[in-house]
CSV table of C-alpha atoms and ligand atoms in Angstrom, one decimal:
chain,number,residue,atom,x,y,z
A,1,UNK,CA,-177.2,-29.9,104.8
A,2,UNK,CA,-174.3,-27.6,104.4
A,3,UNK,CA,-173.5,-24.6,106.9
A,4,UNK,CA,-171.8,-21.9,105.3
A,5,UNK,CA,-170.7,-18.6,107.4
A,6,UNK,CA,-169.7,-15.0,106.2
A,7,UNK,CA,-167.0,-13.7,107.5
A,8,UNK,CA,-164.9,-10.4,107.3
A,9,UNK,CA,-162.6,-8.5,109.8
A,10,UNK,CA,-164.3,-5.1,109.5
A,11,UNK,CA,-168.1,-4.3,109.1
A,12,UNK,CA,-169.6,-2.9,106.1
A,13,UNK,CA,-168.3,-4.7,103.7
A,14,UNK,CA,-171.4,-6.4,102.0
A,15,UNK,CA,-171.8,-9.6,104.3
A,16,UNK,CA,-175.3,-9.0,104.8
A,17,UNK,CA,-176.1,-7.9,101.4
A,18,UNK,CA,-174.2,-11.0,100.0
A,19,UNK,CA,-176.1,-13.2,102.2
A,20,UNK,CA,-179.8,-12.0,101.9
A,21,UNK,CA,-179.2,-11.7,98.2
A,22,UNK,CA,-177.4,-15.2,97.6
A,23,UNK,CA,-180.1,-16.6,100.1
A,24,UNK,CA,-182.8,-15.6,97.8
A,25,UNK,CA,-180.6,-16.5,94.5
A,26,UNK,CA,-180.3,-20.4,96.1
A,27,UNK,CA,-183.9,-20.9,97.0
A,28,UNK,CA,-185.3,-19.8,93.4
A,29,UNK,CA,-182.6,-22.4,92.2
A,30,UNK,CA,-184.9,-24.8,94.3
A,31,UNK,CA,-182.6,-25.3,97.3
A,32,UNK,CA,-184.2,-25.3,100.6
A,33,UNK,CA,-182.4,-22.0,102.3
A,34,UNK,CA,-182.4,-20.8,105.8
A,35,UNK,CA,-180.8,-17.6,106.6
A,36,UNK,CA,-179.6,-17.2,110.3
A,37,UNK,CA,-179.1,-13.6,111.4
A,38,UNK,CA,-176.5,-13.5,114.1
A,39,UNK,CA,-175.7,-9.9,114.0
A,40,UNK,CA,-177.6,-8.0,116.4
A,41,UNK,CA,-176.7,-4.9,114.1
A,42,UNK,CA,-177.4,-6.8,111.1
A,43,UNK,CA,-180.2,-5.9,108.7
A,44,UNK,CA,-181.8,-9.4,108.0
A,45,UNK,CA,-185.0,-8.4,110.0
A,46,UNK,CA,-185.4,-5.1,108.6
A,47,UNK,CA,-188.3,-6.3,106.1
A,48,UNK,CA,-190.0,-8.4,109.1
A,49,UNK,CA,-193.1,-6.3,110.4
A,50,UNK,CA,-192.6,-5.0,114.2
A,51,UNK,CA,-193.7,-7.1,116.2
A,52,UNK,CA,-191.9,-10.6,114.1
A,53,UNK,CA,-188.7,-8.2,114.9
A,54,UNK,CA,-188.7,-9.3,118.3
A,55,UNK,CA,-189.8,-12.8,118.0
A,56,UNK,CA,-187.3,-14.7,119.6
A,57,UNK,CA,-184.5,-15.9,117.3
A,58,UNK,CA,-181.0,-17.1,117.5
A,59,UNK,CA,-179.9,-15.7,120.5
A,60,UNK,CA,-182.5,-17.5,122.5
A,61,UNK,CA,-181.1,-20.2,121.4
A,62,UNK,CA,-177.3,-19.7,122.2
A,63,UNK,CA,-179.1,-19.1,125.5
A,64,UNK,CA,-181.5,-22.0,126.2
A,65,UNK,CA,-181.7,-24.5,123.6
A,66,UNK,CA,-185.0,-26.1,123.2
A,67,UNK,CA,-186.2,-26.5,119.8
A,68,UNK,CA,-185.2,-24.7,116.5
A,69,UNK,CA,-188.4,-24.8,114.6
A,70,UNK,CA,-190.5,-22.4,116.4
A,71,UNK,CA,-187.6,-19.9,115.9
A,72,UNK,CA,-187.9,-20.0,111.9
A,73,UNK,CA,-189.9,-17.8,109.8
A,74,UNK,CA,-191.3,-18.9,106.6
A,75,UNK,CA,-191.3,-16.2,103.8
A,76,UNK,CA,-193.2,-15.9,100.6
A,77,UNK,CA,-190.8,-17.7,98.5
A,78,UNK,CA,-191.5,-21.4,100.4
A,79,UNK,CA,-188.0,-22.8,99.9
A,80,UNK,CA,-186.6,-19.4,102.0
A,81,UNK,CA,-187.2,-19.2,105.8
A,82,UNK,CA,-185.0,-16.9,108.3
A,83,UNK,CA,-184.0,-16.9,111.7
A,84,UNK,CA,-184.4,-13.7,113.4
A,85,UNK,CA,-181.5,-12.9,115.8
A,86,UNK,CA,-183.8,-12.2,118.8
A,87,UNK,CA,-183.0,-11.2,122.2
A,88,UNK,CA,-178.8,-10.7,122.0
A,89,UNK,CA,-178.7,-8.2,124.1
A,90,UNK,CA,-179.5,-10.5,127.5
A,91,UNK,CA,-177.2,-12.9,125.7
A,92,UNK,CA,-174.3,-10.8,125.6
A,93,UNK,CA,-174.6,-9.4,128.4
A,94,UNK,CA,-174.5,-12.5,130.1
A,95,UNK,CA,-170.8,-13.6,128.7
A,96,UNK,CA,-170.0,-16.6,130.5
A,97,UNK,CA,-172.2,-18.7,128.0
A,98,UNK,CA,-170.2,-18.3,125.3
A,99,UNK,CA,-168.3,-21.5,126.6
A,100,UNK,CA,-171.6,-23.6,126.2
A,101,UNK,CA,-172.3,-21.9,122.5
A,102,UNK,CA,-170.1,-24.3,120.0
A,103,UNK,CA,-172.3,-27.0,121.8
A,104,UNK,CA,-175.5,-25.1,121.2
A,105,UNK,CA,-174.5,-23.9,117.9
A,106,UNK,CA,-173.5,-27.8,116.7
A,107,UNK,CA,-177.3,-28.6,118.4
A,108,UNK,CA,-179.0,-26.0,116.3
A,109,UNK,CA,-177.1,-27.3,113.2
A,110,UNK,CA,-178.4,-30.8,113.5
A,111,UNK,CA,-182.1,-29.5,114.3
A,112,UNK,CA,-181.8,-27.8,111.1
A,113,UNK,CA,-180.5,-30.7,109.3
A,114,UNK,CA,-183.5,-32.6,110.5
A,115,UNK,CA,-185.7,-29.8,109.1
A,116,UNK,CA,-184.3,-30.7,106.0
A,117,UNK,CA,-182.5,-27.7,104.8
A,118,UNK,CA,-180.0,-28.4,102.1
A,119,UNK,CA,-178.3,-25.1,102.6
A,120,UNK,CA,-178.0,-22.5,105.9
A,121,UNK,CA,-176.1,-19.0,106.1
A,122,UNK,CA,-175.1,-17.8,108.8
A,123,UNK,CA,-175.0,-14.1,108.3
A,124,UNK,CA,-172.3,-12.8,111.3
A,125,UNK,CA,-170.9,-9.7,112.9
A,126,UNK,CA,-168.0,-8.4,111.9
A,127,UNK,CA,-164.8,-9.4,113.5
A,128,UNK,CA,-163.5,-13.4,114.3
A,129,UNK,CA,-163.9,-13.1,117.7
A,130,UNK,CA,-166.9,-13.8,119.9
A,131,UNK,CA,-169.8,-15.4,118.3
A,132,UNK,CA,-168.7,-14.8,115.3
A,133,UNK,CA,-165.4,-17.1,115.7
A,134,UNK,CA,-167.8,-19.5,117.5
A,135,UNK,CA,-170.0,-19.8,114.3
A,136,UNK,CA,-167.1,-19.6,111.5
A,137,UNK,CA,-165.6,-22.6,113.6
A,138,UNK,CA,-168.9,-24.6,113.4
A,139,UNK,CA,-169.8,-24.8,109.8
A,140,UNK,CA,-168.4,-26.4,107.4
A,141,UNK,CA,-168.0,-23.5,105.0
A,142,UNK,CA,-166.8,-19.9,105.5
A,143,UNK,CA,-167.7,-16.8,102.7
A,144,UNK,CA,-165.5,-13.9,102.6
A,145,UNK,CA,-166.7,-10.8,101.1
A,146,UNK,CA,-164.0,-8.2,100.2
A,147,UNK,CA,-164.7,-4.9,99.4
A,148,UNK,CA,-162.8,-3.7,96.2
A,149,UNK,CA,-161.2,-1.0,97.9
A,150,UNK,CA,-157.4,0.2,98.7
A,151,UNK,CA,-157.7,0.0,102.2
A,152,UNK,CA,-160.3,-2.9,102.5
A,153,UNK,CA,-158.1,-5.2,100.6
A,154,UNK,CA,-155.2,-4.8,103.8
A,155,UNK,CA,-157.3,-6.6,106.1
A,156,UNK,CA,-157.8,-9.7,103.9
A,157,UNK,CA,-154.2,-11.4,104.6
A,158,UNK,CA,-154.7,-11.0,108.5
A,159,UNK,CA,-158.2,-12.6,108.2
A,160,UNK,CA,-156.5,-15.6,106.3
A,161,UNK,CA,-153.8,-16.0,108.9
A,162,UNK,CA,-156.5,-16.2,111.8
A,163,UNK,CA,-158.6,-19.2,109.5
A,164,UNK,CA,-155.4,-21.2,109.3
A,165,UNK,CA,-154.8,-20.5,112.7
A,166,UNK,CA,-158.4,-22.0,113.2
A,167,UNK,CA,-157.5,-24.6,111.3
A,168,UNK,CA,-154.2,-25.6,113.1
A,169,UNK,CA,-155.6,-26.1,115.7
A,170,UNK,CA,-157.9,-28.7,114.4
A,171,UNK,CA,-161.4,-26.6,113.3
A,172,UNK,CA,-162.6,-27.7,110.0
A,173,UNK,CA,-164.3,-25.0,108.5
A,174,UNK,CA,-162.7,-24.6,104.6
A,175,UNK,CA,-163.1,-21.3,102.7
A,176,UNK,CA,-165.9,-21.3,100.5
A,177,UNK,CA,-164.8,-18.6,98.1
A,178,UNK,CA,-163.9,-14.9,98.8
A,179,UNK,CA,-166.1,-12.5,96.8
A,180,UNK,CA,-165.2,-9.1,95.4
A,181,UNK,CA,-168.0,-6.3,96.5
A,182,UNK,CA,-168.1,-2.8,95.6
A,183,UNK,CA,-166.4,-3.0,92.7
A,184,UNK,CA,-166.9,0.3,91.2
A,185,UNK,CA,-165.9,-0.4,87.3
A,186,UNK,CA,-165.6,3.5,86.8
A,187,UNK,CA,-162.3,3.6,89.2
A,188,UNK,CA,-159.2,2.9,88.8
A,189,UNK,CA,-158.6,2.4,92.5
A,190,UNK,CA,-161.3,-0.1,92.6
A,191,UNK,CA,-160.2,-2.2,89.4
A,192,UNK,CA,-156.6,-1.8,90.7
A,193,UNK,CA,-157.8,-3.9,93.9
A,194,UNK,CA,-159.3,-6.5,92.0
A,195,UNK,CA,-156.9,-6.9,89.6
A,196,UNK,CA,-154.0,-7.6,92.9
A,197,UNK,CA,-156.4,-10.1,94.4
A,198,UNK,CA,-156.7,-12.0,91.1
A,199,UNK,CA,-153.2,-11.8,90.9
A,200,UNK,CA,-152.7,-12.6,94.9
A,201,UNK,CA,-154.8,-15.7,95.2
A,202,UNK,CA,-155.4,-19.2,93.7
A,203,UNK,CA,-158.6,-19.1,91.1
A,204,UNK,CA,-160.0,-22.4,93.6
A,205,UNK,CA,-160.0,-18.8,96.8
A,206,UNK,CA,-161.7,-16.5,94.7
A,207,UNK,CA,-165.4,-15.9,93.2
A,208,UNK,CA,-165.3,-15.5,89.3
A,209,UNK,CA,-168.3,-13.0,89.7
A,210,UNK,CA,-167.9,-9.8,91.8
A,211,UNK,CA,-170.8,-7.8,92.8
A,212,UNK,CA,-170.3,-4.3,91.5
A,213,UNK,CA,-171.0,-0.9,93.2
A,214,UNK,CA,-174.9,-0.4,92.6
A,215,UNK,CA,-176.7,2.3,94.7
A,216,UNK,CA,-179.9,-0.2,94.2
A,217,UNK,CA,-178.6,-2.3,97.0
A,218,UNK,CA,-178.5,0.8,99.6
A,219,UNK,CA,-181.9,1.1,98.8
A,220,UNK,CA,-182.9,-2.7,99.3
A,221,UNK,CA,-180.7,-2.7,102.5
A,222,UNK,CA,-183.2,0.1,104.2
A,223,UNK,CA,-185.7,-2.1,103.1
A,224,UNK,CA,-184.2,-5.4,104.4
A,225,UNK,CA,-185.2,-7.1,100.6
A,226,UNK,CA,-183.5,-8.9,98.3
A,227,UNK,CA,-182.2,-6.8,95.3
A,228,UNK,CA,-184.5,-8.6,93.3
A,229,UNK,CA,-187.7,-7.9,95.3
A,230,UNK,CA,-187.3,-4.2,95.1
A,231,UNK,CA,-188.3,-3.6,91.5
A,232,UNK,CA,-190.7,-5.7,89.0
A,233,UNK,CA,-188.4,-7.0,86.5
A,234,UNK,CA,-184.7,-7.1,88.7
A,235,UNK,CA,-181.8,-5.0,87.9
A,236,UNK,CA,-179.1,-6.3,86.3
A,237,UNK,CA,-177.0,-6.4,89.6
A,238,UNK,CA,-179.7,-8.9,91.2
A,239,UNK,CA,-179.3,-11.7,88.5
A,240,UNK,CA,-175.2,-11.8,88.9
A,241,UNK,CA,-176.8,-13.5,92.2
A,242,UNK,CA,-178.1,-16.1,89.9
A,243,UNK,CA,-173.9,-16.8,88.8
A,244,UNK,CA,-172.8,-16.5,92.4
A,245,UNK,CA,-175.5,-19.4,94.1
A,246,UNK,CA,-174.4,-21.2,90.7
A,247,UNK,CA,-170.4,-20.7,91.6
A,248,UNK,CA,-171.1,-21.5,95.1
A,249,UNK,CA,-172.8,-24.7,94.5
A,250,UNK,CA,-169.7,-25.9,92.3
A,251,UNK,CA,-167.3,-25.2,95.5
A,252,UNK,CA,-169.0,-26.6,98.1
A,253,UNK,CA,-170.8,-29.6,96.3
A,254,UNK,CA,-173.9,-28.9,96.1
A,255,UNK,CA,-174.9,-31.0,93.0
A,256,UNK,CA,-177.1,-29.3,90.2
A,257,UNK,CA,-180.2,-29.4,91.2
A,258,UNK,CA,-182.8,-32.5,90.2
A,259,UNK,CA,-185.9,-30.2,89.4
A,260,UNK,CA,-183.8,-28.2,87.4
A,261,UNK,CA,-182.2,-30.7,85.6
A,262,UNK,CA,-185.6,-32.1,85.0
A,263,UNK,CA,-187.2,-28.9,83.9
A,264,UNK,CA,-183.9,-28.5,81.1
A,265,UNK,CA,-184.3,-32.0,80.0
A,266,UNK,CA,-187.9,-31.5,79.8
A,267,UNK,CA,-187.4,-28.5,77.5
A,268,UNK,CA,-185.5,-30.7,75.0
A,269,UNK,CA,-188.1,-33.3,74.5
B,301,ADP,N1,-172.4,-3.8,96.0
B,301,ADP,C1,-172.8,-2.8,96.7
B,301,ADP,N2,-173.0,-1.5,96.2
B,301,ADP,C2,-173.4,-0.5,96.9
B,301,ADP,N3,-173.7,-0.5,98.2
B,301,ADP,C3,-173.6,-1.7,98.8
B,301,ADP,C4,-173.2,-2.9,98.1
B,301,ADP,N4,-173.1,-3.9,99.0
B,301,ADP,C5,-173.5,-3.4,100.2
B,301,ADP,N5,-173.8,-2.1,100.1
B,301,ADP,C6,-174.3,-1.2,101.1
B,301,ADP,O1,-173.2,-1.0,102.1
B,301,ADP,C7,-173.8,-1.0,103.4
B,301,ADP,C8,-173.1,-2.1,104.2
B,301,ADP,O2,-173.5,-3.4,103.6
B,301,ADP,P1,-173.8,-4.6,104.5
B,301,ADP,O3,-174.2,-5.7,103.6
B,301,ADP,O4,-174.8,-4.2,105.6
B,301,ADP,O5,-172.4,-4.9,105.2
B,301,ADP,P2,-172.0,-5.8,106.4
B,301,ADP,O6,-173.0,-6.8,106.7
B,301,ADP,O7,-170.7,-6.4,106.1
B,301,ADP,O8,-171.8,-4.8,107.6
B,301,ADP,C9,-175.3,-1.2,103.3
B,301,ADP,O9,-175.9,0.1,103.4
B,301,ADP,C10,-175.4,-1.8,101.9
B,301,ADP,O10,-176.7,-1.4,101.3
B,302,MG,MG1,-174.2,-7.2,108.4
């Protein structure tokens, strides 16, 4: 099972977006996904009916341990389940157990690897401090969104410095890719951006694919869905989610899949 975390220094930058969408993208690629919502200002549970908005969820289990499974919600798509965030707000406000969390968090991780998930995101609050630093530091893989904007784009380098400062001293967690968001082909302020990150960082930091401005996902936001669940046949901006999940599995190994493979193979016979 691989653990991979979004991250970003400021909020409203697409984390969520990126992870409910990619979440979707990996489990119709036949990977068995499990999105954690850790925000408790995050939108994952938007699309859950009232009373599955306050099932208990992942801050229950920062809280008291126990066991995972019950926490998890299946959806229609069988290889996509979520964790709900649940009760943060008698989490937080209790403080002092962040110092048992990287415990809990490493607890939850091998529960879920038991469950047999090949692939969990951990969708986070904004900021690496907190909960969010907790979680970046326990999984394997980090995700950076990066919104294709002037002043965005001036946060990146300090959210770099504070990953290698993770990593020197001695957390693991490797980037996974940063991904261009918001990337509004119609302005040259926008392109401008890209084109400077390109040029700024190593092709093995950054996402081939960006995910254009698209007013459609504002619209799937409210309604806490996938971009692709919104209308019958998907826009055009859902199936780029089809080339990120495909990107993503390249840089943090997860091999092509074996029903797909099977299913092309099949076709050539
Ligand atoms: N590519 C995009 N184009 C247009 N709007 C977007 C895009 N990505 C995200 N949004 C919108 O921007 C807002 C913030 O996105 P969200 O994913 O919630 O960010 P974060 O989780 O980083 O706070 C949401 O209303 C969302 O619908
Ligand atoms: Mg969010």
């Amino acid at each position: 099972m691989i653990a991979v975390a979004t991250a970003s220094q400021k909020g409203g930058v697409g984390k969520t977006t990126v992870c409910i969408n990619l979440a979707h993208a990996l489990a119709r690629r036949g990977w068995n996904t499990l999105v954690v919502d850790t925000d408790p200002q995050g939108g994952i549970g938007l699309s859950l009916s009232r009373s599955t908005r306050k099932r208990r969820g992942f801050y229950d289990f920062l809280q008291n341990g126990g066991e995972a499974r019950p926490l998890i919600l299946p959806t229609r798509l069988p290889e996509l389940s979520i964790m709900p965030c649940g009760d943060s707000a008698s989490f937080l406000s209790q403080g002092a157990k962040l110092d048992r969390s990287p415990e809990r968090l490493r607890d939850l991780l091998r529960q879920l690897d038991l469950l047999r998930f090949d692939c969990v995101l951990l969708d986070t609050a904004a900021g690496l401090n907190g909960v969010s630093e907790i979680i970046v530091r326990g999984s394997e893989w980090v995700l950076i969104p990066q919104q294709a904007e002037p002043l965005a784009v001036r946060s990146l380098p300090l959210l770099l410095e504070t990953l290698a400062r993770f990593r020197a001293d001695g957390t693991r967690t490797r980037v996974a890719g940063i991904l261009l968001t918001m990337l509004s082909s119609q302005l040259d302020a926008s392109l401008k951006v890209a084109r400077e990150v390109r040029a700024m960082l190593p092709p093995s930091l950054l996402f081939q694919q960006a995910i254009p401005r698209d007013p459609l996902f504002l619209e799937a936001s409210a309604l806490g869905l996938p971009l692709s669940l919104i209308r019958k046949n998907p826009p055009p901006s859902a199936l780029l989610f089809d080339q990120i999940a495909a990107e993503l599995e390249e840089r943090i190994g997860l091999p092509a899949h074996k029903d797909q493979t099977h299913r092309h193979a099949s076709l050539l016979d």
